[in-house]
Short mmCIF file of C-alpha atoms in Angstrom, two decimals:
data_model
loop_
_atom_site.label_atom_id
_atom_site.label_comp_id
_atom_site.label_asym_id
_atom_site.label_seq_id
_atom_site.Cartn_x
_atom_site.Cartn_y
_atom_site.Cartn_z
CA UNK A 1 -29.59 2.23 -31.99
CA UNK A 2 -30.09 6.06 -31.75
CA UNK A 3 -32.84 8.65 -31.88
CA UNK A 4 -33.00 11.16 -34.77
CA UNK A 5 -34.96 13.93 -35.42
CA UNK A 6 -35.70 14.43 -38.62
CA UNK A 7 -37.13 17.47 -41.15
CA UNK A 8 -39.40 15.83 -43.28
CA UNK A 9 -41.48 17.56 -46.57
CA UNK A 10 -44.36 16.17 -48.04
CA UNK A 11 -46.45 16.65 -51.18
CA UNK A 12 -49.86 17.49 -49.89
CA UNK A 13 -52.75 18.32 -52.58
CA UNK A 14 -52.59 21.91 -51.11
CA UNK A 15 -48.23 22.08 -51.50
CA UNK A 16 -45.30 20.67 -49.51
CA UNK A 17 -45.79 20.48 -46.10
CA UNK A 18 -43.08 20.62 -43.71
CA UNK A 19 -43.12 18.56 -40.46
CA UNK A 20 -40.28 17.09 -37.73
CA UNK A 21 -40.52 13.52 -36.78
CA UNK A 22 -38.48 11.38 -33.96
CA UNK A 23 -36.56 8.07 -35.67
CA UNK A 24 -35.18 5.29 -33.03
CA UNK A 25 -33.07 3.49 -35.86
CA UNK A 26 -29.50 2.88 -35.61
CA UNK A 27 -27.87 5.23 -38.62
CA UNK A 28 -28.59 8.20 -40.91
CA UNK A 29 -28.89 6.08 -43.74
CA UNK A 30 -31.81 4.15 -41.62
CA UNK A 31 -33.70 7.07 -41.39
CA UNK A 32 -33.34 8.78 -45.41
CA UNK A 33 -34.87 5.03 -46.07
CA UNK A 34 -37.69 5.23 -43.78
CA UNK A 35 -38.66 8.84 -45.12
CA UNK A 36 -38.78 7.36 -48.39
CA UNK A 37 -40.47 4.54 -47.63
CA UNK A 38 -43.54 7.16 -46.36
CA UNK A 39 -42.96 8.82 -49.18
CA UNK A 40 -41.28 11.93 -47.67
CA UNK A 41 -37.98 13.79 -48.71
CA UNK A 42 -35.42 14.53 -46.00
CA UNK A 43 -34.60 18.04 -45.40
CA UNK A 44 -32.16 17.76 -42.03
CA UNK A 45 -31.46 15.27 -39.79
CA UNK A 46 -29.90 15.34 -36.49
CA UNK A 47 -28.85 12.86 -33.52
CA UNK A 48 -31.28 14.02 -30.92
CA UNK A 49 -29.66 15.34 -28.34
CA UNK A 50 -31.47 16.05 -24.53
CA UNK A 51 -31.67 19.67 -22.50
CA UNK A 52 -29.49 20.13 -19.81
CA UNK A 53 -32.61 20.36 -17.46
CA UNK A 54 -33.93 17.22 -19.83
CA UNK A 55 -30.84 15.30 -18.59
CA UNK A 56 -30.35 16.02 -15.35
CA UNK A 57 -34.26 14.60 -14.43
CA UNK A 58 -33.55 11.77 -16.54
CA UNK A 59 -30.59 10.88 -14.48
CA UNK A 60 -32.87 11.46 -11.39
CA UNK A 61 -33.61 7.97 -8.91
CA UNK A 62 -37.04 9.54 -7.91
CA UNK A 63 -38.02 9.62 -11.91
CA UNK A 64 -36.27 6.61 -12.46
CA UNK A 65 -38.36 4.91 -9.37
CA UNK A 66 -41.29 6.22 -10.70
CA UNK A 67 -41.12 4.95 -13.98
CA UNK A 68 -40.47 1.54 -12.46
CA UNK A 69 -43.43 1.53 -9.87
CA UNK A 70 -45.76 2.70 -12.72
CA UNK A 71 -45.01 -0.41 -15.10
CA UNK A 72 -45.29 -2.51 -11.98
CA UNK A 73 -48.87 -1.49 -10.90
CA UNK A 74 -49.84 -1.23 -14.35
CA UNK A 75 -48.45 -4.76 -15.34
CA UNK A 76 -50.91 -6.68 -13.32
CA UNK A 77 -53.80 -6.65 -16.05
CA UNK A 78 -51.63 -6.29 -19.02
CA UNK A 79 -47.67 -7.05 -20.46
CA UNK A 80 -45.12 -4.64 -19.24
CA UNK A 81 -44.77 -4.08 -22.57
CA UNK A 82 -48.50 -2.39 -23.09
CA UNK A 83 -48.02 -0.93 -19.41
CA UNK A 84 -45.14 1.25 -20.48
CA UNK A 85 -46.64 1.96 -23.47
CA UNK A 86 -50.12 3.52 -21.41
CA UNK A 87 -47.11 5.29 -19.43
CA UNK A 88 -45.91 7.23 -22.13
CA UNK A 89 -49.29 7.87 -23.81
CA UNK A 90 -50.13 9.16 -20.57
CA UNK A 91 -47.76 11.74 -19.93
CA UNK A 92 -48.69 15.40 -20.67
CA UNK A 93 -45.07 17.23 -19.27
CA UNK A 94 -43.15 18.04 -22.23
CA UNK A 95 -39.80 17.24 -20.95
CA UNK A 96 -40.46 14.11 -20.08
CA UNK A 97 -42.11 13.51 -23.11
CA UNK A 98 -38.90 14.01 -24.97
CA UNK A 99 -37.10 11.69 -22.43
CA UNK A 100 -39.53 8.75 -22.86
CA UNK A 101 -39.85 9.32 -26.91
CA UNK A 102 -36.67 6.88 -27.91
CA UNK A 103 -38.98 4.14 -25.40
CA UNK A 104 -41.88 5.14 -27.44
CA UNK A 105 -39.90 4.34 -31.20
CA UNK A 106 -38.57 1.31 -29.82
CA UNK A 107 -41.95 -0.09 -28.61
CA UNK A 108 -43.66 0.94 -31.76
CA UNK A 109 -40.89 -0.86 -34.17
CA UNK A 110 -42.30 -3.93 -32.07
CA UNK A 111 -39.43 -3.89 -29.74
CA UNK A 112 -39.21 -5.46 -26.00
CA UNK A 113 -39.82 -3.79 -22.92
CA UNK A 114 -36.26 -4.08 -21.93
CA UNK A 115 -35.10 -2.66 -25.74
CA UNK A 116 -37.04 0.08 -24.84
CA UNK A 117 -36.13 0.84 -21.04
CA UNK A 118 -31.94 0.43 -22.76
CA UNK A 119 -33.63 3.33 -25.45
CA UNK A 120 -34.02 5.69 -22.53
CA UNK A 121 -30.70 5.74 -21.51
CA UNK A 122 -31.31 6.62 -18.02
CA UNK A 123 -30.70 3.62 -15.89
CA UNK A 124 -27.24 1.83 -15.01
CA UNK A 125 -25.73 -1.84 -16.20
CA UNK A 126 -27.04 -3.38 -12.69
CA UNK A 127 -30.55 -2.16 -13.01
CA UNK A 128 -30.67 -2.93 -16.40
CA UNK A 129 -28.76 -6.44 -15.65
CA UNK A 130 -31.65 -7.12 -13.09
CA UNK A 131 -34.51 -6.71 -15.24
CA UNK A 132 -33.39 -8.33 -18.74
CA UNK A 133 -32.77 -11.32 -16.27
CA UNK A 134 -35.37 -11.41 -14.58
CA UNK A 135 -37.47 -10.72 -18.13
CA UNK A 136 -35.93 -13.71 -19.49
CA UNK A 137 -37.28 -15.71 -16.63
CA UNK A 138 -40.82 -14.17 -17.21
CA UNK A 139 -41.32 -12.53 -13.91
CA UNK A 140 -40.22 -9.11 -14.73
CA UNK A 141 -43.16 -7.58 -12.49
CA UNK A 142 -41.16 -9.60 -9.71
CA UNK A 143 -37.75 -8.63 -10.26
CA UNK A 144 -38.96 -4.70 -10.38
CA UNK A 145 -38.31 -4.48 -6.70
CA UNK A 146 -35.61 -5.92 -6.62
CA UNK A 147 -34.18 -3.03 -9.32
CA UNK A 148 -35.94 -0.51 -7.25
CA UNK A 149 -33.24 -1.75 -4.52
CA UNK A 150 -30.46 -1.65 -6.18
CA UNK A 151 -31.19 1.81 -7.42
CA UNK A 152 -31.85 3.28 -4.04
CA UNK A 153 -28.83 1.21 -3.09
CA UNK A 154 -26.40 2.56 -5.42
CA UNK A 155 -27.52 6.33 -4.78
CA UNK A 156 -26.43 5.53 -1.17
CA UNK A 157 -23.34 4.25 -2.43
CA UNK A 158 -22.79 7.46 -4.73
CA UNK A 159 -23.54 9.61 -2.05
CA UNK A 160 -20.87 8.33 -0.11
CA UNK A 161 -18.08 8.37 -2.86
CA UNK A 162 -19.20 11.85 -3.53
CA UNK A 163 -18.68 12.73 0.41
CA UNK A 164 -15.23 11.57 0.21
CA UNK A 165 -14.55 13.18 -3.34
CA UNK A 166 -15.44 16.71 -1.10
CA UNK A 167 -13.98 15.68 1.50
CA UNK A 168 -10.83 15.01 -0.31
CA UNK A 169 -11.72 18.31 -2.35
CA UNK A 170 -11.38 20.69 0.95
CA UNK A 171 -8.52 19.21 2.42
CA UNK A 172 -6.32 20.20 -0.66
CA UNK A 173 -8.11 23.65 -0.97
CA UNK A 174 -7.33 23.68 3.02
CA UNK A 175 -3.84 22.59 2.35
CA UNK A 176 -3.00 25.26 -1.14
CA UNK A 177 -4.62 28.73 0.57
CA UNK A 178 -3.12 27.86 3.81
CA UNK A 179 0.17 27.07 2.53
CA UNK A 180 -0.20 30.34 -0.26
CA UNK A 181 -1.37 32.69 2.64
CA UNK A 182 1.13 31.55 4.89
CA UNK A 183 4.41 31.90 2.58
CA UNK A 184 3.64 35.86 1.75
CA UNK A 185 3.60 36.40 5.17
CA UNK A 186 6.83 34.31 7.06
CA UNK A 187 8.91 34.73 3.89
CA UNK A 188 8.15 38.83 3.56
CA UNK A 189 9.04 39.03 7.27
CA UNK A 190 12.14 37.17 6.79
CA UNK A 191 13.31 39.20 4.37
CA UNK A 192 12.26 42.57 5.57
CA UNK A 193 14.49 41.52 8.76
CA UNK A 194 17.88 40.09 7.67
CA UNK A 195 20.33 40.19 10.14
CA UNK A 196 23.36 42.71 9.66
CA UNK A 197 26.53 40.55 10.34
CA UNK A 198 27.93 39.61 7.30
CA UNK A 199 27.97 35.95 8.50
CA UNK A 200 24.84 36.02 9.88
CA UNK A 201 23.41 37.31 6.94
CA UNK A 202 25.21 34.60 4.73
CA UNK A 203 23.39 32.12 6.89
CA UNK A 204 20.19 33.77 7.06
CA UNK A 205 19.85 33.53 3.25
CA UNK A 206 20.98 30.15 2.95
CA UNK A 207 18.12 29.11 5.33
CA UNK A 208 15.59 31.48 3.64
CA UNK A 209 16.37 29.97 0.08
CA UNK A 210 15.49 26.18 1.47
CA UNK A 211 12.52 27.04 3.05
CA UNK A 212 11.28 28.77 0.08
CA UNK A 213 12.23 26.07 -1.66
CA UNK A 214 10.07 23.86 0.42
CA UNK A 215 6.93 25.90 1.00
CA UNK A 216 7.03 25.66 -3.15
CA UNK A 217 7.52 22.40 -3.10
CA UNK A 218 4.70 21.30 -0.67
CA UNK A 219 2.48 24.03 -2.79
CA UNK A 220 3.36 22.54 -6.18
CA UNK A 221 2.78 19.09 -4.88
CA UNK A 222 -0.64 19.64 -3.25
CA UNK A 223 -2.03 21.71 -6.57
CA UNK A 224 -0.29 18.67 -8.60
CA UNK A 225 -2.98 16.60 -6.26
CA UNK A 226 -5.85 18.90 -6.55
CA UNK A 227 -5.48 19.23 -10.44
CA UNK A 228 -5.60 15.24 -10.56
CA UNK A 229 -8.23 14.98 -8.54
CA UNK A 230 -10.26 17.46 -10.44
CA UNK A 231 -9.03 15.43 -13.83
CA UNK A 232 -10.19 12.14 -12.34
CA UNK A 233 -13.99 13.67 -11.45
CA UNK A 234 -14.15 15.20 -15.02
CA UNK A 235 -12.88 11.87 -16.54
CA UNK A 236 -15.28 9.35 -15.00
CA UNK A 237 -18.09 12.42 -15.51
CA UNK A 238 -17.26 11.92 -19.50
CA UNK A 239 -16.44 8.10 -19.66
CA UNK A 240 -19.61 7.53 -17.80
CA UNK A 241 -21.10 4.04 -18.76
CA UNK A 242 -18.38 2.90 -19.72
CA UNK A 243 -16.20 0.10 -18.00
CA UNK A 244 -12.64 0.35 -18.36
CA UNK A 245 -10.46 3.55 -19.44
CA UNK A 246 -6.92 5.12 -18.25
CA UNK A 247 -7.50 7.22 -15.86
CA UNK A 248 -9.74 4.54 -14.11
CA UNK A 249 -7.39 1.89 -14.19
CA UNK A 250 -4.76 4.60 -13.02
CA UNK A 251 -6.86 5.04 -9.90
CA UNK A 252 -7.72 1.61 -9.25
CA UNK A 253 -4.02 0.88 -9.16
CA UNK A 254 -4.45 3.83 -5.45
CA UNK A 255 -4.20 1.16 -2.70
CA UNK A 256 -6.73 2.15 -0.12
CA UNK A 257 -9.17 3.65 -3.17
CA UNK A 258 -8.60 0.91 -5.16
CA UNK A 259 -10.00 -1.38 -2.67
CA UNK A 260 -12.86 0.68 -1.54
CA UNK A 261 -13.91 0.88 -4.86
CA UNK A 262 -13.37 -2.88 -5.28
CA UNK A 263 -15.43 -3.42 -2.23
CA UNK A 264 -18.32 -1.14 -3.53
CA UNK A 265 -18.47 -3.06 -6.82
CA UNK A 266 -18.87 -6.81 -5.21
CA UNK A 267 -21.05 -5.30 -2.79
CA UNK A 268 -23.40 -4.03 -5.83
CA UNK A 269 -23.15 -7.38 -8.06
CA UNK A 270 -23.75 -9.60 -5.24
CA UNK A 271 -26.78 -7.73 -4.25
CA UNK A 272 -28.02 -7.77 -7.67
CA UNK A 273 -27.32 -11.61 -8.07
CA UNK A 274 -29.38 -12.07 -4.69
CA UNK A 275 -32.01 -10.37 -6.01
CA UNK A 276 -32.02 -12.02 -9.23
CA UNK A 277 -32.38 -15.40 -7.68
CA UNK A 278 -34.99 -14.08 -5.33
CA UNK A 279 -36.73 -13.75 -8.24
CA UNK A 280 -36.24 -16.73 -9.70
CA UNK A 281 -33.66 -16.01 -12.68
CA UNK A 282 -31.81 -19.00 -13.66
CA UNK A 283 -28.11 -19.37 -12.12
CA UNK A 284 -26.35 -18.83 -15.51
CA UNK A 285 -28.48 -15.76 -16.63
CA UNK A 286 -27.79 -14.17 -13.51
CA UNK A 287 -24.06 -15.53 -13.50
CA UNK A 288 -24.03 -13.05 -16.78
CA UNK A 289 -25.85 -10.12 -16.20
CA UNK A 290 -23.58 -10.10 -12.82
CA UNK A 291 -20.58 -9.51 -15.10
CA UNK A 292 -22.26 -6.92 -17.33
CA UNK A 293 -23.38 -5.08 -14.52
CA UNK A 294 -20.03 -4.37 -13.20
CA UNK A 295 -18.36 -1.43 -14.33
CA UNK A 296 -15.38 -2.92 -12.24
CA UNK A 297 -12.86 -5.28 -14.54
CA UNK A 298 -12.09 -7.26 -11.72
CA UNK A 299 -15.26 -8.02 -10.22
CA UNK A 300 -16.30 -8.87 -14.29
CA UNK A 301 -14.21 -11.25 -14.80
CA UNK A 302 -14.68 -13.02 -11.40
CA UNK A 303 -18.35 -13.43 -13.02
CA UNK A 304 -17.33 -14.93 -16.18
CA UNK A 305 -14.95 -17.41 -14.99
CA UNK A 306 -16.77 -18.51 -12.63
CA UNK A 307 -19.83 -19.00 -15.22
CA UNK A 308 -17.35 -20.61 -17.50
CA UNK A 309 -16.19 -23.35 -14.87
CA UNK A 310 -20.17 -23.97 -14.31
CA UNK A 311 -20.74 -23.98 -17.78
CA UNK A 312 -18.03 -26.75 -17.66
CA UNK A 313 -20.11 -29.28 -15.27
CA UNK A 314 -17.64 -27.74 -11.88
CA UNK A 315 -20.28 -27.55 -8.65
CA UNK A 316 -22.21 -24.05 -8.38
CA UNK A 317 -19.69 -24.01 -4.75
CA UNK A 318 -16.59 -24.47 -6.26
CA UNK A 319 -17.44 -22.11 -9.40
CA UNK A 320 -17.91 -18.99 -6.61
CA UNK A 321 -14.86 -19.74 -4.92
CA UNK A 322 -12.18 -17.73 -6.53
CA UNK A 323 -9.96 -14.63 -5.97
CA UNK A 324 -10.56 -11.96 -5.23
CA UNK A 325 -13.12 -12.71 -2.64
CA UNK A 326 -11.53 -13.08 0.94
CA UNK A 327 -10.77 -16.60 2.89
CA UNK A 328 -14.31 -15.84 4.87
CA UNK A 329 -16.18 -15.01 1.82
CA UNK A 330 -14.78 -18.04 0.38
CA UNK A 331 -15.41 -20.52 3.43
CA UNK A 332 -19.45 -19.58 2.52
CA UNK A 333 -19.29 -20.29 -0.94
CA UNK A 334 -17.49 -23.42 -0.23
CA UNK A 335 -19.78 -25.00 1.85
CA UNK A 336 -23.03 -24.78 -0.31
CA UNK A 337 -24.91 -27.55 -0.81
CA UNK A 338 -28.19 -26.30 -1.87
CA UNK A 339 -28.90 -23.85 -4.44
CA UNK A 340 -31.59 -22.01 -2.20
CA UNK A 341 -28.84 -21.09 0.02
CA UNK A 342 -26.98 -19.29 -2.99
CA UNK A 343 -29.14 -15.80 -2.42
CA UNK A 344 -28.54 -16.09 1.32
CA UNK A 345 -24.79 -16.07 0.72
CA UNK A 346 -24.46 -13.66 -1.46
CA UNK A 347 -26.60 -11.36 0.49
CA UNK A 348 -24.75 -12.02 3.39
CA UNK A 349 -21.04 -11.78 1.30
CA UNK A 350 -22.61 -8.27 -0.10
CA UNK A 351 -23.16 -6.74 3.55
CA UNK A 352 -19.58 -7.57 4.40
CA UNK A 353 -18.25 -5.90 1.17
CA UNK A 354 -20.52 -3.09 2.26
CA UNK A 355 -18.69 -2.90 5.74
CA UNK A 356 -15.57 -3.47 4.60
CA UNK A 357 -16.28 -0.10 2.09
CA UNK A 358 -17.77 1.97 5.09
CA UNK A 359 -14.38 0.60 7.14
CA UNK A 360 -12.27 2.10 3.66
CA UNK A 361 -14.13 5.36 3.69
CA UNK A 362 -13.35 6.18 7.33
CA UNK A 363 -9.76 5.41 6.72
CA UNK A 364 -9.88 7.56 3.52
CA UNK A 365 -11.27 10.34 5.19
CA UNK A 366 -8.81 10.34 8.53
CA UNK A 367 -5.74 9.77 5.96
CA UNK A 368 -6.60 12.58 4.25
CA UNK A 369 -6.80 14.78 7.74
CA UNK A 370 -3.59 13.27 8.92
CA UNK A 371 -1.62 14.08 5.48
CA UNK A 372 -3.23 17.73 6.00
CA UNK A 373 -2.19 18.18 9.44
CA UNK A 374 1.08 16.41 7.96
CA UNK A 375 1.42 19.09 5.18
CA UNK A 376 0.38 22.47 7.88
CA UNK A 377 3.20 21.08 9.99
CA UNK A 378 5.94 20.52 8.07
CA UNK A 379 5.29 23.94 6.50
CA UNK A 380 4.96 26.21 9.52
CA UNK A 381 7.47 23.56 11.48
CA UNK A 382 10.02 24.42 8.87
CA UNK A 383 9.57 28.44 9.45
CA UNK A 384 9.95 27.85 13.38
CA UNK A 385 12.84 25.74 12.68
CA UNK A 386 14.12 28.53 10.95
CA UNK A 387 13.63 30.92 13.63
CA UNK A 388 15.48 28.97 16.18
CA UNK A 389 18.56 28.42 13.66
CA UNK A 390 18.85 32.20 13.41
CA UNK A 391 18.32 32.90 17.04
CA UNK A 392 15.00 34.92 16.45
CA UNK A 393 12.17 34.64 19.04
CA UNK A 394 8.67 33.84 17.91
CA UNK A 395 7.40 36.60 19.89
CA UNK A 396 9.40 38.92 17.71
CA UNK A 397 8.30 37.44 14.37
CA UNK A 398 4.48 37.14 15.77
CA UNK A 399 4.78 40.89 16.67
CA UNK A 400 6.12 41.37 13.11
CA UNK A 401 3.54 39.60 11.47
CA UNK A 402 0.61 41.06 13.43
CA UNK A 403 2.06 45.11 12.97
CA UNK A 404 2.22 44.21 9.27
CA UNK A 405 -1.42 43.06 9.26
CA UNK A 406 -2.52 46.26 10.92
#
């Protein structure tokens, strides 16, 4: 399903009238056969496509929270069907008019609430995940909280990654202008003061050649770093939405931000399957809409098999306990007897996933000062070394450096 704007003429009794209409059907061919069904001839159509500005509020937690609130307060004297539907009625800015319009087609081809919340395209697999299940249970009004969490939740969660993306980000920039910077300088110096003994000199440019060759090699290798790191932002920027592609699995495969990412992922899903059986969604639907909103493989499939050995009669207990949660993690799951203890455990199993990802980010972080420091001091460690092989004070190449600053 997709929305289309379309170019429609009509015969009028005063001549063809031109008009644009909004289609929420799911091809081109859909649409040509609704025009003619009205009786209208197709001039242009076009996959509707949203403003920069359009996008970037539609991606926006304090719209999305809104929206959410209003079908809640709304929903208590009607459907949340009908409440959204007042909602967009209701709303007089033009840009978020054309964000809500692809709801508005879907409710009016007698579509669901949750058909036309997908429509919008604005809110992730968990929130999404927490609703249909807890629509399918019939207490959708109750389970909007609960997706109100997890989207205040998650922009914590982003908000961290994106710390230790610039974190990350500013140690190589630290790391390539320092290193660039300092090789003009030590290297010109070096050359501009060879010694004159033959022997000396044959020395002298022996040692000069390997720790050019090392400054370049420490450069190329920390650009080689940045560049990735700039490739993996863009690629998960496009691939958005999306589960499972290369560079993703390439950076799960990064021990330490492998597992922080890991961590992050169970720490989501299990907070969305608490909140799912808070509000009362039955075990199995919220066994699935655990797995579809992951956008981690691994956590996915820890969902469906473990809804595939309950599915095959094994005790809710012993259906949780699997890799890859840890031996404490497991030791909970193991010893449930009741299924009103199932939200407690998960809760509990999603605060130690979010401690063990706080634990991950610190580590990131100081790694990525020590490999700096690591980088600054093999460089400059290298040109001292250098000095001391050739017998050449660092007073004498400071005074150098500093007279061919001035």
């Amino acid at each position: 399903m997709q929305q289309w704007v379309a170019e429609i003429a009509y015969d009028t009794p005063s001549g063809p009238k031109k008009t644009t209409e909004t289609f929420y059907l799911p091809s081109i061919d859909d649409v040509r056969h609704s025009v003619v069904k009205k009786g209208g001839f197709v001039l242009n159509v076009r996959p509707h496509e949203r403003s920069p500005l359009e996008r970037l509020l539609a991606r926006s937690t304090w719209w999305q929270v809104q929206l959410l609130r209003g079908i809640q307060f709304r929903s208590t004297a009607t459907s949340p069907g009908v409440a959204l539907w007042k909602i967009i009625q209701a709303e007089t800015n033009p840009r978020r008019q054309n964000i809500l319009a692809p709801a508005r087609e879907a409710l009016s081809r007698g579509l669901g609430v949750i058909d036309a919340l997908k429509a919008l395209n604005i809110f992730d697999h968990g929130t999404l995940a927490i609703l249909a299940g807890s629509e399918r249970a019939n207490r959708l009004v109750e389970g909007i909280p609960h997706a109100i969490h997890s989207i205040t939740q998650k922009r914590k969660n982003a908000r961290a990654i994106m710390g230790t993306m610039g974190w990350l980000a500013f140690d190589v920039f630290s790391i390539v202008s320092s290193l660039w910077a300092g090789k003009d300088l030590v290297l010109k110096w070096f050359r501009e003061n060879p010694p004159t003994d033959p022997e000396e000199l044959e020395n002298f440019t022996q040692v000069v050649g390997r720790l050019e060759l090392l400054w370049d090699s420490l450069i190329y290798s920390s650009t080689a770093l940045g560049v990735f790191m700039a490739w993996c932002v863009f690629s998960y920027w496009i691939n958005r939405g999306k589960k499972d592609w290369p560079t993703a699995r390439m950076v799960r495969r990064i021990p330490l931000i492998g597992g922080y990412l890991r961590d992050l992922a169970f720490a989501d899903s299990m907070s969305a399957a608490a909140r799912m059986l808070r509000g009362l969604v039955p075990i199995n639907d919220t066994l699935e809409q655990s797995s579809e909103a992951s956008s981690s493989p691994d956590v996915a499939q820890y969902w469906d098999e473990s809804l595939a050995d309950l599915s095959r009669g094994v005790s809710l207990g012993s259906a949780l306990d699997r890799a890859p949660l840890v031996r404490s993690e497991r030791l909970e799951l193991a010893a449930l007897s009741d299924l009103e203890q199932v939200a407690t455990v998960m809760e509990s199993i999603a605060e130690m996933r979010s401690q063990a990802a706080k634990t991950k980010h610190s580590m990131i972080v100081w790694l990525a000062f020590a490999i700096t420091g690591l980088f600054l001091a093999v460089a400059f460690g290298s040109a001292i070394y250098a000095l001391t092989v050739m017998n050449v004070s660092m007073d004498s190449m400071m005074g150098g450096l500093m007279q061919g600053a001035i």
